[in-house]
Coordinates of C-alpha atoms and ligand atoms in Angstrom, one line a residue:
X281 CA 14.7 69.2 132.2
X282 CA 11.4 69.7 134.4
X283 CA 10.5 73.2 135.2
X284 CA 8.5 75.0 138.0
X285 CA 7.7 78.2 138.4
X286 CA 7.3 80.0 141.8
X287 CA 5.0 83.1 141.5
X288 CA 4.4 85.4 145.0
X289 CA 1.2 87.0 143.9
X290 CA 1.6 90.9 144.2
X291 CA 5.6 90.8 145.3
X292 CA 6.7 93.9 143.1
X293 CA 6.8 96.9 144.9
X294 CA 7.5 100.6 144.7
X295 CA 10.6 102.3 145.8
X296 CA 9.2 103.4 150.0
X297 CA 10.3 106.2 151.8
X298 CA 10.4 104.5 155.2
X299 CA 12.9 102.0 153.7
X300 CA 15.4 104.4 153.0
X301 CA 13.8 104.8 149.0
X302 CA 14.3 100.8 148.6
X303 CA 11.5 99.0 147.4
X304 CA 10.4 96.0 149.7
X305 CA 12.8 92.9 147.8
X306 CA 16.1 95.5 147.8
X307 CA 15.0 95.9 151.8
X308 CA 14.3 92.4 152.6
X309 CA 17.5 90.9 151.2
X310 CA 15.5 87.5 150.2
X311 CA 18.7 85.3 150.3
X312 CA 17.4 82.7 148.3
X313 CA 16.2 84.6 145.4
X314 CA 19.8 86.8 145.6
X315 CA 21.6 83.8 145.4
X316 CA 19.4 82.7 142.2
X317 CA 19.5 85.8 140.4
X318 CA 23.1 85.9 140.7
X319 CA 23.6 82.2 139.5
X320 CA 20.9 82.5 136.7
X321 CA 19.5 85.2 134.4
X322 CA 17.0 88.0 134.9
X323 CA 14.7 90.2 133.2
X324 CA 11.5 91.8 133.2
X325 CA 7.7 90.5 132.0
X326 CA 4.9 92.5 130.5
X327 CA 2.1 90.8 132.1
X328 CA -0.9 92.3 131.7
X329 CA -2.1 92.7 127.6
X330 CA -3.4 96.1 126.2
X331 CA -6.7 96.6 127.3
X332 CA -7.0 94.1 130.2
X333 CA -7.2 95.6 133.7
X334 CA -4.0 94.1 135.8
X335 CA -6.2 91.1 137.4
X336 CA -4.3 87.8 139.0
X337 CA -6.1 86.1 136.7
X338 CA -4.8 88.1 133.9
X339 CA -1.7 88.5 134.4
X340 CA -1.2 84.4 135.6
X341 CA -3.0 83.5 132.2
X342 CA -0.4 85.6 130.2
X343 CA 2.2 83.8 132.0
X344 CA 1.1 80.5 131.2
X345 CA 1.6 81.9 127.8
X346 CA -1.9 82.4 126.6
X347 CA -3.2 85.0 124.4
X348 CA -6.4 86.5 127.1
X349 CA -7.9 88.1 123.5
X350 CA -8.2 84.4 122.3
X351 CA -9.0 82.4 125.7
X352 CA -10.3 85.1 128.6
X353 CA -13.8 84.0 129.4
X354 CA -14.0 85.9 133.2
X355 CA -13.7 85.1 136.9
X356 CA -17.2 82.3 136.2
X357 CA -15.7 79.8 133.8
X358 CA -12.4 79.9 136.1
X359 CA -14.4 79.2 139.4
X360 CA -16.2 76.7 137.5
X361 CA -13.0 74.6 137.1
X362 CA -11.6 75.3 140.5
X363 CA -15.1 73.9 142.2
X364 CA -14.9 70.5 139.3
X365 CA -18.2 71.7 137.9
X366 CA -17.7 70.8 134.0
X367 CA -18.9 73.3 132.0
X368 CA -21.0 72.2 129.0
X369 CA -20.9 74.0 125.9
X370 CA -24.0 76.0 126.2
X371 CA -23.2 76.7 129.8
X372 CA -22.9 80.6 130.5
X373 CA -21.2 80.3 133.9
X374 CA -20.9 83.9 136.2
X375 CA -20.0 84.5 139.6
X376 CA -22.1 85.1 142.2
X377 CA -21.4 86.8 145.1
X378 CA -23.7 87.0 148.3
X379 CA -23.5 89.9 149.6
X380 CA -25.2 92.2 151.9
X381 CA -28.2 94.8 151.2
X382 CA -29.1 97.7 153.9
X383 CA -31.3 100.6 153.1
X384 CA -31.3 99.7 149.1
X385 CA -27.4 100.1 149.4
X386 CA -24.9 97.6 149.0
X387 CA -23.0 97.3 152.5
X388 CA -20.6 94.6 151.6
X389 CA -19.4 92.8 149.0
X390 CA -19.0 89.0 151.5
X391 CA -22.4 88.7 152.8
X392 CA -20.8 90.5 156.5
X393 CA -18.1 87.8 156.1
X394 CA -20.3 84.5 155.3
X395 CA -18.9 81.2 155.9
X396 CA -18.6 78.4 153.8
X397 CA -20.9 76.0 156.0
X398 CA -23.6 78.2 156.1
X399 CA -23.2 79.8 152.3
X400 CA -24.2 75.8 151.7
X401 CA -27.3 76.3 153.4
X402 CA -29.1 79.3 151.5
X403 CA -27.3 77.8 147.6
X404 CA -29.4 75.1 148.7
X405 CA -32.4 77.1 149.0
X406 CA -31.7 79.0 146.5
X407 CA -31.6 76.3 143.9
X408 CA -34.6 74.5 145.8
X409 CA -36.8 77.7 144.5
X410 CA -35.1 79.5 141.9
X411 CA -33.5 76.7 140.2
X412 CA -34.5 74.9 136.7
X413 CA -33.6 73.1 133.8
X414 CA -31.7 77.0 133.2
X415 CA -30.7 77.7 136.4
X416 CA -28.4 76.7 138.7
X417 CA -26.7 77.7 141.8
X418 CA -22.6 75.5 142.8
X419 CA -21.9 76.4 146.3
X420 CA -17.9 77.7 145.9
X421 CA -16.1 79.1 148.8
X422 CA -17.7 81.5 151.9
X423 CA -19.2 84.7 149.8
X424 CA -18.1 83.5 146.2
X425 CA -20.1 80.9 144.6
X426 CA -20.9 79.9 141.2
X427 CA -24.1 80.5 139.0
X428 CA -24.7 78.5 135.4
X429 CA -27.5 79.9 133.4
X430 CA -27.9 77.2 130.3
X431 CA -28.2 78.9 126.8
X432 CA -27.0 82.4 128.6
X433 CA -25.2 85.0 127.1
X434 CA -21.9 86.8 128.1
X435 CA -22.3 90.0 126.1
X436 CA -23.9 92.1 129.3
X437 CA -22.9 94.6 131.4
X438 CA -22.4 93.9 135.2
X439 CA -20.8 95.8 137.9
X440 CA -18.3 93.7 140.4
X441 CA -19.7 94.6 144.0
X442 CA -16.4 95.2 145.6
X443 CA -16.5 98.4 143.4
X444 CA -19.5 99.7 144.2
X445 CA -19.5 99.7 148.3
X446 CA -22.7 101.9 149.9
X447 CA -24.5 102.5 146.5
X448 CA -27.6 102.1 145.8
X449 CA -28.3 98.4 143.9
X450 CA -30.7 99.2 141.5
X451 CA -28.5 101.2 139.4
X452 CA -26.4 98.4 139.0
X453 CA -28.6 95.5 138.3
X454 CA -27.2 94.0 134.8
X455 CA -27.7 95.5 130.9
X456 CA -27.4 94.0 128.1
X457 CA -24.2 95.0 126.2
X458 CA -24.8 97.6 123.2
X459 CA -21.6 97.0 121.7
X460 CA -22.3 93.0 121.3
X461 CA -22.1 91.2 117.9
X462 CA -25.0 91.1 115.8
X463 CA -24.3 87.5 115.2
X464 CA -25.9 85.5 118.2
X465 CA -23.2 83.5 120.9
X466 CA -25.8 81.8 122.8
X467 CA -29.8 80.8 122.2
X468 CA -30.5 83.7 124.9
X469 CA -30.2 87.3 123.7
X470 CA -28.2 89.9 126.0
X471 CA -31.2 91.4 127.0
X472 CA -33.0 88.0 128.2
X473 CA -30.2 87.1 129.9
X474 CA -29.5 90.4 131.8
X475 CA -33.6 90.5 132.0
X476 CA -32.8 86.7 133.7
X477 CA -30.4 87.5 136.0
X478 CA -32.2 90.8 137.2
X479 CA -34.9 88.9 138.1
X480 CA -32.8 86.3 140.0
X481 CA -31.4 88.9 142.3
X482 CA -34.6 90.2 142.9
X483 CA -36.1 87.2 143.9
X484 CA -32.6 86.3 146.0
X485 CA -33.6 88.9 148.0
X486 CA -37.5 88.2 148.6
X487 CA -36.5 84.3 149.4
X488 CA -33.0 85.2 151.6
X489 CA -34.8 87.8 153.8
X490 CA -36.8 84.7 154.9
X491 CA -34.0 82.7 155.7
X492 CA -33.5 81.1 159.3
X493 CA -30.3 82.1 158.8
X494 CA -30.5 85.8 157.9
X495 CA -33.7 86.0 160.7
X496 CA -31.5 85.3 163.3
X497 CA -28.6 87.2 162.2
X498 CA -31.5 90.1 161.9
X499 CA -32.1 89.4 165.8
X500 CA -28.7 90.1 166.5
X501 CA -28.4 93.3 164.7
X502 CA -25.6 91.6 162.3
X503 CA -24.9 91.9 158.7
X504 CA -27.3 89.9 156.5
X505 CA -26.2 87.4 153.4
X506 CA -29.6 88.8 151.7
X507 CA -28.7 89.0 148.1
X508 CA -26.7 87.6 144.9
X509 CA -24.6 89.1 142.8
X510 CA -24.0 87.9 139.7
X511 CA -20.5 89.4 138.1
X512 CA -17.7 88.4 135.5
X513 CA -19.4 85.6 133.5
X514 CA -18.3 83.7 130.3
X515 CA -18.6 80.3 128.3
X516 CA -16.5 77.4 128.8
X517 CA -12.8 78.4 127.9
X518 CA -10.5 77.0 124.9
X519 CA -7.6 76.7 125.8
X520 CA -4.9 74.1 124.6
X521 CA -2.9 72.4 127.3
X522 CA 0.2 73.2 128.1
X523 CA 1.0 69.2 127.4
X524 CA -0.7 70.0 124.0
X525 CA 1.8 72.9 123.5
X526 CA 4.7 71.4 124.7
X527 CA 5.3 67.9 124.4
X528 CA 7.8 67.5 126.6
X529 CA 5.6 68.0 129.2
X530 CA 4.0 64.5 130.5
X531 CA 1.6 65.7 133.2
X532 CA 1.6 69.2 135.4
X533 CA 0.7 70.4 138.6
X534 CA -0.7 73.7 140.2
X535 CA -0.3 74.5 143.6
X536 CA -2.7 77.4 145.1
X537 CA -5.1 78.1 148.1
X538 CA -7.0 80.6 145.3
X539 CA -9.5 79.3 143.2
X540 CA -9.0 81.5 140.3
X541 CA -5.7 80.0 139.9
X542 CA -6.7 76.3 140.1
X543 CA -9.2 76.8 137.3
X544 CA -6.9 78.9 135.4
X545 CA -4.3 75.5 135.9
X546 CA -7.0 73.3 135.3
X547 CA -7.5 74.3 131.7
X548 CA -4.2 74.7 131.2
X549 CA -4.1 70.7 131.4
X550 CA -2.3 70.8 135.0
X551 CA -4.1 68.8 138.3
X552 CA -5.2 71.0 141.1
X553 CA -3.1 70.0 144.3
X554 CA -4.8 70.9 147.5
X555 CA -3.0 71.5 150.1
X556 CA -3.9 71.5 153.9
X557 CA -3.6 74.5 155.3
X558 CA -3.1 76.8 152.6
X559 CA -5.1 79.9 153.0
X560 CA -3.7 82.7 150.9
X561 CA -2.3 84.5 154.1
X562 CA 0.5 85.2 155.9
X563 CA 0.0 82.0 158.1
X564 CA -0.5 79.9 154.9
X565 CA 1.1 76.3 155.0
X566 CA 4.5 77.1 153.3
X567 CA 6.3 73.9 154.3
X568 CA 3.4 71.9 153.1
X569 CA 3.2 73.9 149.4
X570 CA 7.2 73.3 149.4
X571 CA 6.9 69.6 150.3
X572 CA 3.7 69.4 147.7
X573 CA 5.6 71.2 144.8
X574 CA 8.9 68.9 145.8
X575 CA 6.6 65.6 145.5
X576 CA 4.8 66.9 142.3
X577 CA 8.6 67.6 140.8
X578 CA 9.2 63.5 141.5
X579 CA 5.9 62.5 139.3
X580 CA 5.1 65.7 137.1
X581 CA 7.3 67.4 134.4
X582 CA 5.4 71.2 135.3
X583 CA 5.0 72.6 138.4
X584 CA 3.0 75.4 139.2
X585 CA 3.0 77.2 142.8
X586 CA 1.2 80.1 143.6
X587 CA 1.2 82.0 146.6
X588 CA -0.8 84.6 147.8
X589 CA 0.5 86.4 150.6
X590 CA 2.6 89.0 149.2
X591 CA -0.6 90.1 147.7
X592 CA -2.9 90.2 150.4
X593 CA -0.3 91.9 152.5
X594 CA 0.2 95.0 149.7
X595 CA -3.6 95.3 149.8
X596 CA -3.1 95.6 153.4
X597 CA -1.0 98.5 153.1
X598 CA 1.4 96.8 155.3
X599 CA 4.7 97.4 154.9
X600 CA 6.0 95.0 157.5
X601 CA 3.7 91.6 156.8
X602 CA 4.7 92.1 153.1
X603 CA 8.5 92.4 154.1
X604 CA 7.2 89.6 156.1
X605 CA 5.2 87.7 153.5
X606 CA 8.6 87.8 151.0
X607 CA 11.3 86.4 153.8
X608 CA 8.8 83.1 154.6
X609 CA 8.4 83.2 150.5
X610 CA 12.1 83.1 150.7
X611 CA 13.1 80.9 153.5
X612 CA 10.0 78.5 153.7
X613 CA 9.2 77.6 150.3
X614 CA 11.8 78.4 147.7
X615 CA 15.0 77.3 150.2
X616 CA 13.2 73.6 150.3
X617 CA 12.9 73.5 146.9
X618 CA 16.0 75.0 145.6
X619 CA 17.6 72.0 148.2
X620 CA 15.6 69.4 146.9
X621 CA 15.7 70.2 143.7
X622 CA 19.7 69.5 144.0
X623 CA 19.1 65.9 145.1
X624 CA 16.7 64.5 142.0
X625 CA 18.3 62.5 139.2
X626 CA 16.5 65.2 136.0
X627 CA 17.3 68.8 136.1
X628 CA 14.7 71.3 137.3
X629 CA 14.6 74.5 135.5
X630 CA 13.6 77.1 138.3
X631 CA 11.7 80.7 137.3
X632 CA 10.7 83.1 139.9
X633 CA 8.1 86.2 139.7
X634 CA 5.1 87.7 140.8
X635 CA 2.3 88.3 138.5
X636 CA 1.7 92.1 139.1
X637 CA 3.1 94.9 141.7
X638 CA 0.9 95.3 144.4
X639 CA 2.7 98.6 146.2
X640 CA 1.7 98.7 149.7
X641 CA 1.6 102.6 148.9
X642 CA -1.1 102.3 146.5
X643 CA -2.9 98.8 148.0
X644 CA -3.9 98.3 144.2
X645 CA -2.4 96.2 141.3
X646 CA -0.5 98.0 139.0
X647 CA 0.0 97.6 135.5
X648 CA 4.1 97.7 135.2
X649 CA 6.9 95.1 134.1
X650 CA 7.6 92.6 136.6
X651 CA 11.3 91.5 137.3
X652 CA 11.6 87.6 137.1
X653 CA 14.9 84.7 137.3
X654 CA 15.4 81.9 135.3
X655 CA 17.9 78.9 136.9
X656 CA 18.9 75.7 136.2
X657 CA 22.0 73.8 136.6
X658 CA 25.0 75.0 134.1
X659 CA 23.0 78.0 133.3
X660 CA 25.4 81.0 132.1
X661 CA 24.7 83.4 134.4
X662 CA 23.9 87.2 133.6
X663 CA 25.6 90.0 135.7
X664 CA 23.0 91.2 138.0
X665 CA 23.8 90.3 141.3
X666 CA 20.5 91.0 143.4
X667 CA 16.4 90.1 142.7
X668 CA 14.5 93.2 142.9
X669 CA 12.6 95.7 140.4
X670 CA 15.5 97.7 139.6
X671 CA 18.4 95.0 139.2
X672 CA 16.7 93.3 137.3
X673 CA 16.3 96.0 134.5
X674 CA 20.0 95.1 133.4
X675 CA 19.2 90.9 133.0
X676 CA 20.0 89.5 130.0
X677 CA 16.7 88.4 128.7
X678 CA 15.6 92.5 128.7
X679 CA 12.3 93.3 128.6
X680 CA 9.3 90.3 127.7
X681 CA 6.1 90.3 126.7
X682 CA 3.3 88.1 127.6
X683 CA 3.6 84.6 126.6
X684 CA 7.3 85.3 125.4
X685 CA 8.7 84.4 129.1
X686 CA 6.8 81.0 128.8
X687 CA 8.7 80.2 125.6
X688 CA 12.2 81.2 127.0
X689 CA 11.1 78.9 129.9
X690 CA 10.3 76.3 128.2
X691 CA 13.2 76.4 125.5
X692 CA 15.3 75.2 128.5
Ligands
ZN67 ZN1 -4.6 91.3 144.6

């Protein structure tokens, strides 16, 4: 049996007023994962551990069946592996946002919405002068990039920008952690490396002010990619692979235009498939992530496909582009796959869930169970007729925690 899992980022939803108190699957009538639910078995997943906030990276870890107490290192380590920057032992790797300054205030957390060609440009510059043996600047992706300080320490205190919109910086620089073990995880003390990193942003700011690039954007009266931010750092993650774990497994794939879920796939032991046109919208490539997942099910025993949409959408607040978001989820990806899938000579095991609720309501993750089907071919089936939050309640594998759906999965 090969297995792939389908995950819309965000899909869970509350029950909405406007949709006659349905939540968004019971209105959109998602045909595809109906007809599933009713052919296999349902439950719900606890995805998100005690004391973790309900991140995509979380909650996608947990699926994978990993303990985040034992392996959760931060967004750095994750970006790291997403960007195929190998990560040394003694590498402390963060991420580092450029984002804007006005008035000693942060303004935005993207650098006034910076693009990848020109983010190239000042990490560039910025490694030409700030770098060293210790420091090091990876160009990522637009606003996000990547910053390795050699021999630096994770137990510090920093503050994600996105949180912190039209305060004042200074507060916020970084601190060393009090509550960090007396026993030393790394040459540099907390307070050198928070003392470090301080003194990287300041300096960010002195050499990006100076920048062609943010002089003429300065011209125009535009928004200025005048600072880092370093956030969310940790050391290089052990985690077994899921061939490790499961030997039936021969080689894996993962399938995702977001880079926190390629790393998290790349530790897991699974190659990063890049597909053209995937963006993590509405208007992301859903024929090409079907026919990618489809071709990775021919080679590769694991398949892992990730879309964002649903998310993005609930964020949004947009009740329509998520109803939206869940039909092309539907129709465009998991139809082709569930068709294909019918044709190949091995069995494919198919699970399908999102990793958190993301209520348009609310715009926010939420930390609740998540309703999820299993299917494969001469599966049993359970009685609940429908996919959605409340149906799903009823399935026969009840209620699951963490890294218990992997193992039911898997056990297929
Ligand atoms: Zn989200």
């Amino acid at each position: 049996m090969k297995h792939i899992i389908i995950l819309g980022d965000g899909m869970a939803d509350h029950q909405v007023a406007s949709l006659g108190n349905q939540t968004l699957l019971q209105y959109a009538r998602p045909e595809y994962m109906n007809m599933l639910a009713r052919e296999g078995r349902t439950g719900r997943l606890v995805t998100v551990p005690e004391g973790f906030p309900p991140g995509s990276e979380v909650a996608n870890t947990a699926i994978l069946g990993y303990d985040l107490n034992k392996v959760y290192e931060g967004r750095g380590p994750l970006e790291a592996a997403s960007i195929g920057y190998e990560m040394a032992d003694d590498d402390f790797a963060i991420r580092c946002n450029i984002i804007t300054l006005e008035d000693g205030k942060i303004i935005t957390h993207n650098g006034g919405n910076l693009e990848t060609e020109d983010a190239r440009q000042l990490i560039a510059y910025l490694n030409q002068h700030l770098g060293s043996e210790r420091v090091k600047f990876i160009c990522g992706i637009q606003y996000r990039h990547l910053l390795v300080i050699k021999g630096g320490n994770k137990h510090i205190i920093c503050n994600p920008p996105h949180d912190h919109p039209n305060e004042p910086w200074r507060p916020l620089l970084v601190k060393a952690d009090p509550s960090a073990p007396s026993a030393p995880s790394a040459p540099l003390s907390p307070q050198a490396t928070a003392d470090l990193l301080n003194d990287l942003i300041v300096r960010s700011q002195e050499l990006l002010a100076k920048h062609p690039y943010n002089l003429a954007k300065a011209a125009k009266g535009e928004r200025q990619a005048n600072s880092i931010w370093p956030w969310s750092g940790g050391y290089r993650p052990s985690m077994q692979t899921l061939m490790e774990q499961y030997p039936q497994i021969k080689s894996g794939a993962v399938i995702s235009a977001v880079d926190l879920i390629q790393g998290i796939g790349k530790y897991a032991g699974l190659r990063i498939i890049k597909v053209p046109g995937a963006t993590g919208l509405a208007n992301t490539n859903y024929e090409g992530k079907a026919q990618a997942a489809i071709d990775a099910l021919r080679t590769d025993d694991f398949v892992f496909v990730h879309v964002e949409a649903t998310d993005e959408a609930g964020h949004d607040g947009d009740i329509d582009l998520k109803l939206k978001a869940i039909d092309y989820l539907d129709k465009r990806l998991i139809k082709p796959i569930y068709e294909a899938v019918q044709q190949m000579d091995e069995p494919v095991c198919i699970a399908i869930l999102p990793d958190h609720p993301t209520p348009v309501e609310l715009r926010i993750h939420v930390n609740e169970p998540v309703p999820f089907i299993i299917w494969y071919p001469g599966i049993t089936p359970d009685d609940v007729q429908h996919y959605d939050e409340t149906s799903c309640v009823n399935g026969s594998y009840g209620l699951l925690r963490l890294h218990e759906f992997l193992e039911e999965f898997m056990s297929v």
